[in-house]
Short mmCIF file of C-alpha atoms in Angstrom, two decimals:
data_model
loop_
_atom_site.label_atom_id
_atom_site.label_comp_id
_atom_site.label_asym_id
_atom_site.label_seq_id
_atom_site.Cartn_x
_atom_site.Cartn_y
_atom_site.Cartn_z
CA MET A 696 -36.77 30.26 -28.31
CA THR A 697 -33.54 31.60 -29.86
CA ASN A 698 -31.32 30.21 -32.73
CA TYR A 699 -28.99 28.99 -30.40
CA GLN A 700 -31.48 26.74 -28.12
CA SER A 701 -32.87 25.41 -31.24
CA LEU A 702 -29.48 24.29 -32.67
CA SER A 703 -28.76 22.60 -28.87
CA ASN A 704 -31.74 20.72 -29.09
CA ASN A 705 -31.06 19.58 -32.49
CA ILE A 706 -27.76 18.22 -31.49
CA ARG A 707 -29.22 16.52 -28.97
CA LEU A 708 -31.61 14.66 -30.69
CA PHE A 709 -29.35 14.13 -33.43
CA LEU A 710 -27.00 12.50 -31.09
CA SER A 711 -29.43 10.59 -29.28
CA VAL A 712 -30.63 8.71 -32.37
CA CYS A 713 -26.75 7.83 -32.98
CA PHE A 714 -26.66 6.50 -29.94
CA LEU A 715 -29.66 4.53 -30.44
CA LEU A 716 -27.91 2.80 -33.69
CA THR A 717 -25.09 1.71 -31.63
CA LEU A 718 -27.92 -1.08 -30.45
CA PHE A 719 -28.99 -2.50 -33.86
CA SER A 720 -26.74 -4.57 -36.27
CA CYS A 721 -26.34 -3.79 -39.72
CA SER A 722 -28.83 -5.97 -41.97
CA SER A 723 -28.54 -6.92 -45.64
CA HIS A 724 -31.77 -6.27 -47.87
CA LYS A 725 -32.70 -9.77 -47.10
CA GLU A 726 -32.89 -9.22 -42.86
CA SER A 727 -34.88 -7.17 -40.92
CA SER A 728 -32.73 -5.39 -38.37
CA LYS A 729 -32.58 -7.07 -35.20
CA LEU A 730 -31.65 -5.97 -31.69
CA ARG A 731 -27.97 -6.74 -30.74
CA ILE A 732 -28.13 -9.13 -27.70
CA GLU A 733 -26.11 -8.12 -24.36
CA LEU A 734 -26.47 -10.17 -21.79
CA GLU A 735 -24.38 -9.08 -18.40
CA ILE A 736 -22.80 -12.31 -16.93
CA ASN A 737 -21.38 -11.22 -13.65
CA GLU A 738 -23.15 -14.07 -11.47
CA ASN A 739 -21.69 -17.24 -10.25
CA TRP A 740 -18.33 -17.40 -11.20
CA GLU A 741 -15.86 -19.50 -9.64
CA PHE A 742 -12.53 -17.95 -8.40
CA ILE A 743 -9.66 -20.61 -7.78
CA THR A 744 -8.41 -19.04 -4.62
CA GLU A 745 -4.61 -21.22 -5.21
CA GLU A 746 -2.32 -18.85 -6.95
CA LEU A 747 -1.10 -20.39 -10.38
CA SER A 748 3.12 -20.22 -10.45
CA ASP A 749 5.37 -19.00 -12.64
CA GLU A 750 5.65 -22.03 -14.95
CA GLN A 751 1.68 -22.63 -15.01
CA ASN A 752 -0.52 -21.12 -17.54
CA PHE A 753 -3.88 -22.16 -16.62
CA TRP A 754 -5.60 -24.45 -14.29
CA LYS A 755 -7.56 -27.65 -15.87
CA GLU A 756 -9.05 -28.74 -12.49
CA ASN A 757 -8.34 -27.34 -9.04
CA GLU A 758 -11.12 -28.08 -6.44
CA ASN A 759 -9.87 -24.94 -4.26
CA ILE A 760 -12.74 -22.44 -5.43
CA GLU A 761 -14.87 -20.15 -4.31
CA ILE A 762 -18.34 -18.88 -5.74
CA ILE A 763 -18.58 -15.23 -6.29
CA SER A 764 -20.01 -12.63 -8.31
CA LEU A 765 -18.32 -9.96 -10.54
CA PRO A 766 -17.02 -7.09 -10.08
CA HIS A 767 -14.35 -8.90 -7.69
CA THR A 768 -10.27 -8.58 -6.51
CA TRP A 769 -8.59 -10.44 -4.67
CA ASN A 770 -6.97 -7.44 -2.91
CA LYS A 771 -9.92 -6.51 -0.92
CA ASN A 772 -8.26 -7.09 2.45
CA ASP A 773 -4.52 -6.59 2.15
CA LEU A 774 -4.41 -3.49 -0.24
CA LEU A 775 -2.91 -1.16 3.13
CA ASN A 776 -0.62 -3.90 4.27
CA SER A 777 2.57 -3.57 2.18
CA THR A 778 3.80 -7.39 3.49
CA THR A 779 0.68 -9.15 2.82
CA TYR A 780 -0.29 -6.86 -0.58
CA LYS A 781 -0.89 -9.81 -3.36
CA ARG A 782 0.17 -9.43 -6.49
CA ALA A 783 -0.02 -12.79 -8.27
CA LYS A 784 -1.88 -14.89 -11.05
CA PHE A 785 -4.98 -16.25 -10.15
CA GLN A 786 -7.73 -17.75 -12.48
CA TYR A 787 -11.89 -17.44 -12.77
CA ASN A 788 -13.99 -19.93 -14.44
CA LYS A 789 -17.58 -19.44 -15.51
CA LYS A 790 -20.34 -21.80 -17.11
CA LEU A 791 -21.48 -20.71 -20.44
CA ILE A 792 -24.79 -22.33 -21.87
CA LEU A 793 -25.27 -20.74 -25.04
CA ASP A 794 -29.07 -20.85 -26.40
CA ASP A 795 -29.83 -22.52 -29.97
CA ASN A 796 -31.21 -18.99 -30.84
CA LEU A 797 -27.37 -17.72 -31.08
CA ILE A 798 -26.99 -20.31 -33.92
CA GLY A 799 -25.79 -18.51 -36.95
CA LYS A 800 -25.05 -15.18 -34.70
CA ARG A 801 -21.14 -13.94 -33.80
CA VAL A 802 -20.50 -14.13 -30.13
CA PHE A 803 -18.27 -11.78 -28.12
CA LEU A 804 -17.08 -11.63 -25.16
CA HIS A 805 -16.90 -7.92 -23.70
CA PHE A 806 -14.70 -7.21 -20.52
CA GLU A 807 -14.73 -3.75 -19.27
CA ALA A 808 -11.36 -3.98 -17.50
CA VAL A 809 -9.31 -6.91 -15.83
CA ASN A 810 -6.01 -5.83 -14.14
CA GLN A 811 -3.73 -6.15 -15.42
CA ILE A 812 -3.11 -8.99 -17.89
CA ALA A 813 -6.05 -11.42 -18.88
CA ASP A 814 -5.45 -14.42 -20.52
CA ILE A 815 -8.73 -15.80 -22.37
CA TYR A 816 -9.51 -19.93 -22.84
CA ILE A 817 -12.63 -21.50 -24.01
CA ASN A 818 -13.02 -25.14 -22.93
CA SER A 819 -9.41 -25.24 -22.32
CA LYS A 820 -8.35 -23.24 -25.51
CA PHE A 821 -6.44 -20.42 -25.45
CA ILE A 822 -8.07 -17.28 -27.44
CA GLN A 823 -6.76 -14.15 -26.77
CA GLN A 824 -4.39 -12.33 -24.18
CA HIS A 825 -5.22 -8.60 -22.92
CA LYS A 826 -2.80 -6.31 -21.25
CA GLY A 827 -3.63 -2.92 -19.60
CA GLY A 828 -5.98 -2.65 -16.22
CA TYR A 829 -8.00 0.13 -17.21
CA THR A 830 -9.10 -0.11 -20.84
CA ALA A 831 -12.07 -2.48 -22.32
CA PHE A 832 -11.60 -5.19 -24.56
CA THR A 833 -13.64 -7.44 -26.78
CA VAL A 834 -12.71 -11.15 -27.68
CA GLU A 835 -14.87 -13.01 -30.37
CA ILE A 836 -15.87 -16.54 -29.32
CA THR A 837 -17.97 -17.75 -32.37
CA ASP A 838 -15.71 -20.47 -33.76
CA ASN A 839 -14.87 -22.18 -30.19
CA VAL A 840 -18.04 -22.57 -28.43
CA LEU A 841 -20.80 -25.28 -28.80
CA PHE A 842 -24.54 -24.22 -28.83
CA GLY A 843 -27.39 -25.68 -27.84
CA LYS A 844 -28.92 -26.23 -23.86
CA GLY A 845 -27.12 -29.49 -23.69
CA ASN A 846 -23.78 -28.44 -24.38
CA GLU A 847 -21.82 -26.63 -21.35
CA ASN A 848 -19.04 -24.24 -22.24
CA ILE A 849 -15.96 -22.97 -19.70
CA LEU A 850 -14.70 -19.75 -20.00
CA SER A 851 -11.52 -19.16 -18.17
CA VAL A 852 -9.61 -15.92 -17.33
CA VAL A 853 -6.35 -16.09 -16.01
CA VAL A 854 -5.51 -12.86 -14.66
CA ASP A 855 -2.11 -11.22 -13.73
CA ASN A 856 -1.65 -8.06 -11.50
CA ARG A 857 2.21 -8.82 -10.90
CA PHE A 858 4.31 -5.98 -11.17
CA ASN A 859 5.34 -5.49 -14.80
CA LYS A 860 7.72 -3.03 -16.11
CA ASN A 861 6.36 -2.96 -19.32
CA ILE A 862 2.49 -2.18 -18.39
CA PRO A 863 1.99 1.40 -16.96
CA PRO A 864 1.06 2.99 -14.65
CA LEU A 865 4.28 1.45 -12.73
CA SER A 866 3.05 3.54 -9.73
CA ALA A 867 0.21 5.70 -8.52
CA ASP A 868 -1.49 7.66 -5.61
CA PHE A 869 -4.39 4.54 -6.12
CA ASN A 870 -4.35 1.14 -5.45
CA PHE A 871 -3.75 -1.80 -7.91
CA TYR A 872 -6.75 -4.16 -7.49
CA GLY A 873 -5.98 -7.68 -9.04
CA GLY A 874 -9.05 -9.62 -10.86
CA ILE A 875 -11.76 -8.99 -12.64
CA TYR A 876 -13.26 -5.62 -10.86
CA ARG A 877 -15.69 -4.30 -13.60
CA ASN A 878 -18.80 -6.17 -15.65
CA VAL A 879 -18.38 -8.88 -18.16
CA TRP A 880 -21.14 -9.10 -21.23
CA LEU A 881 -22.03 -11.86 -23.48
CA ILE A 882 -23.18 -10.28 -26.74
CA ALA A 883 -24.25 -11.58 -30.02
CA THR A 884 -25.04 -9.70 -32.90
CA ASN A 885 -25.48 -10.73 -37.07
CA GLN A 886 -23.01 -11.43 -39.21
CA ILE A 887 -22.86 -8.30 -40.63
CA HIS A 888 -22.52 -6.03 -37.98
CA PHE A 889 -20.37 -2.91 -36.13
CA SER A 890 -17.16 -3.89 -35.31
CA LEU A 891 -16.87 -4.68 -31.53
CA SER A 892 -12.98 -5.39 -31.88
CA ASP A 893 -11.99 -1.79 -32.25
CA TYR A 894 -10.12 -1.27 -28.71
CA GLY A 895 -13.32 -2.59 -27.31
CA SER A 896 -15.69 0.10 -28.40
CA LYS A 897 -18.96 -0.23 -30.07
CA GLY A 898 -17.79 0.62 -33.38
CA ILE A 899 -19.11 3.43 -33.77
CA TYR A 900 -17.68 6.99 -33.31
CA ILE A 901 -19.33 10.30 -32.99
CA SER A 902 -17.51 13.75 -33.12
CA THR A 903 -18.04 17.64 -33.23
CA PRO A 904 -15.73 18.64 -35.63
CA LYS A 905 -17.00 22.38 -35.60
CA VAL A 906 -19.21 24.19 -33.17
CA SER A 907 -20.03 27.81 -32.79
CA GLU A 908 -22.99 29.76 -31.93
CA SER A 909 -24.59 30.06 -35.03
CA GLU A 910 -24.26 26.35 -36.09
CA ALA A 911 -22.33 23.16 -35.56
CA SER A 912 -21.38 20.04 -37.66
CA VAL A 913 -21.65 16.36 -36.45
CA GLN A 914 -19.69 13.56 -37.75
CA VAL A 915 -20.48 9.81 -37.79
CA LYS A 916 -18.10 7.00 -38.42
CA GLY A 917 -19.07 3.68 -38.06
CA ILE A 918 -16.69 0.32 -38.68
CA ILE A 919 -18.80 -2.05 -40.38
CA LYS A 920 -17.36 -5.86 -40.27
CA ASN A 921 -19.15 -8.05 -42.83
CA GLN A 922 -18.56 -11.54 -41.57
CA THR A 923 -20.84 -13.82 -44.24
CA ASP A 924 -19.04 -15.31 -47.23
CA SER A 925 -20.20 -12.61 -50.02
CA GLN A 926 -20.48 -9.16 -50.47
CA LYS A 927 -23.67 -7.62 -48.85
CA GLU A 928 -25.77 -4.52 -49.81
CA LEU A 929 -26.45 -2.75 -46.72
CA THR A 930 -28.97 -0.24 -45.05
CA VAL A 931 -28.17 1.37 -41.91
#
């Protein structure tokens, strides 16, 4: 085996180890490391088929629903018809029941993409807005949900794909699908964890600032968030 092949294998091994780190939350010296909980929540969404008007922000009640699974778009049949192609504002609802084992965790929703403006509500309370149909984003909902099997939470996502001159791209050689057209995840972490709020990332960044046939350097950076009430000594 040449030195170059050995170096390449070492880099691959190191990157694999770094990737596995993204699956773990940081822990204090008093806690053992625990896996981050990630649950895909694509099934059993309600899509309200009646669009929201300009004056409406949110449907509190509406019986015009269709049960759907994600990914979903309301443009599946009209993309090639310029007269019926719908750019509008619609609402999705999803029931969330958070088990008791999530008490004490930080709870997040991770959206891989929503086109193109997404307003997130929990139990009719506005939480956060995201603009841009091609980037992931994460929303923390810890302080806005009820825990326990007997408590039901309603996640609502109002999606707007109407033309907006302030949100690129304004034109393209592909279609603009309105809706939650990629996966959605429920994520639970420890109180101390790699940050999920940095542009929808996992909070870990790996780069190779120097690579040659004889050597390579790998740089790993992490954004760690401490959401306890005191300073902690950490082991990663």
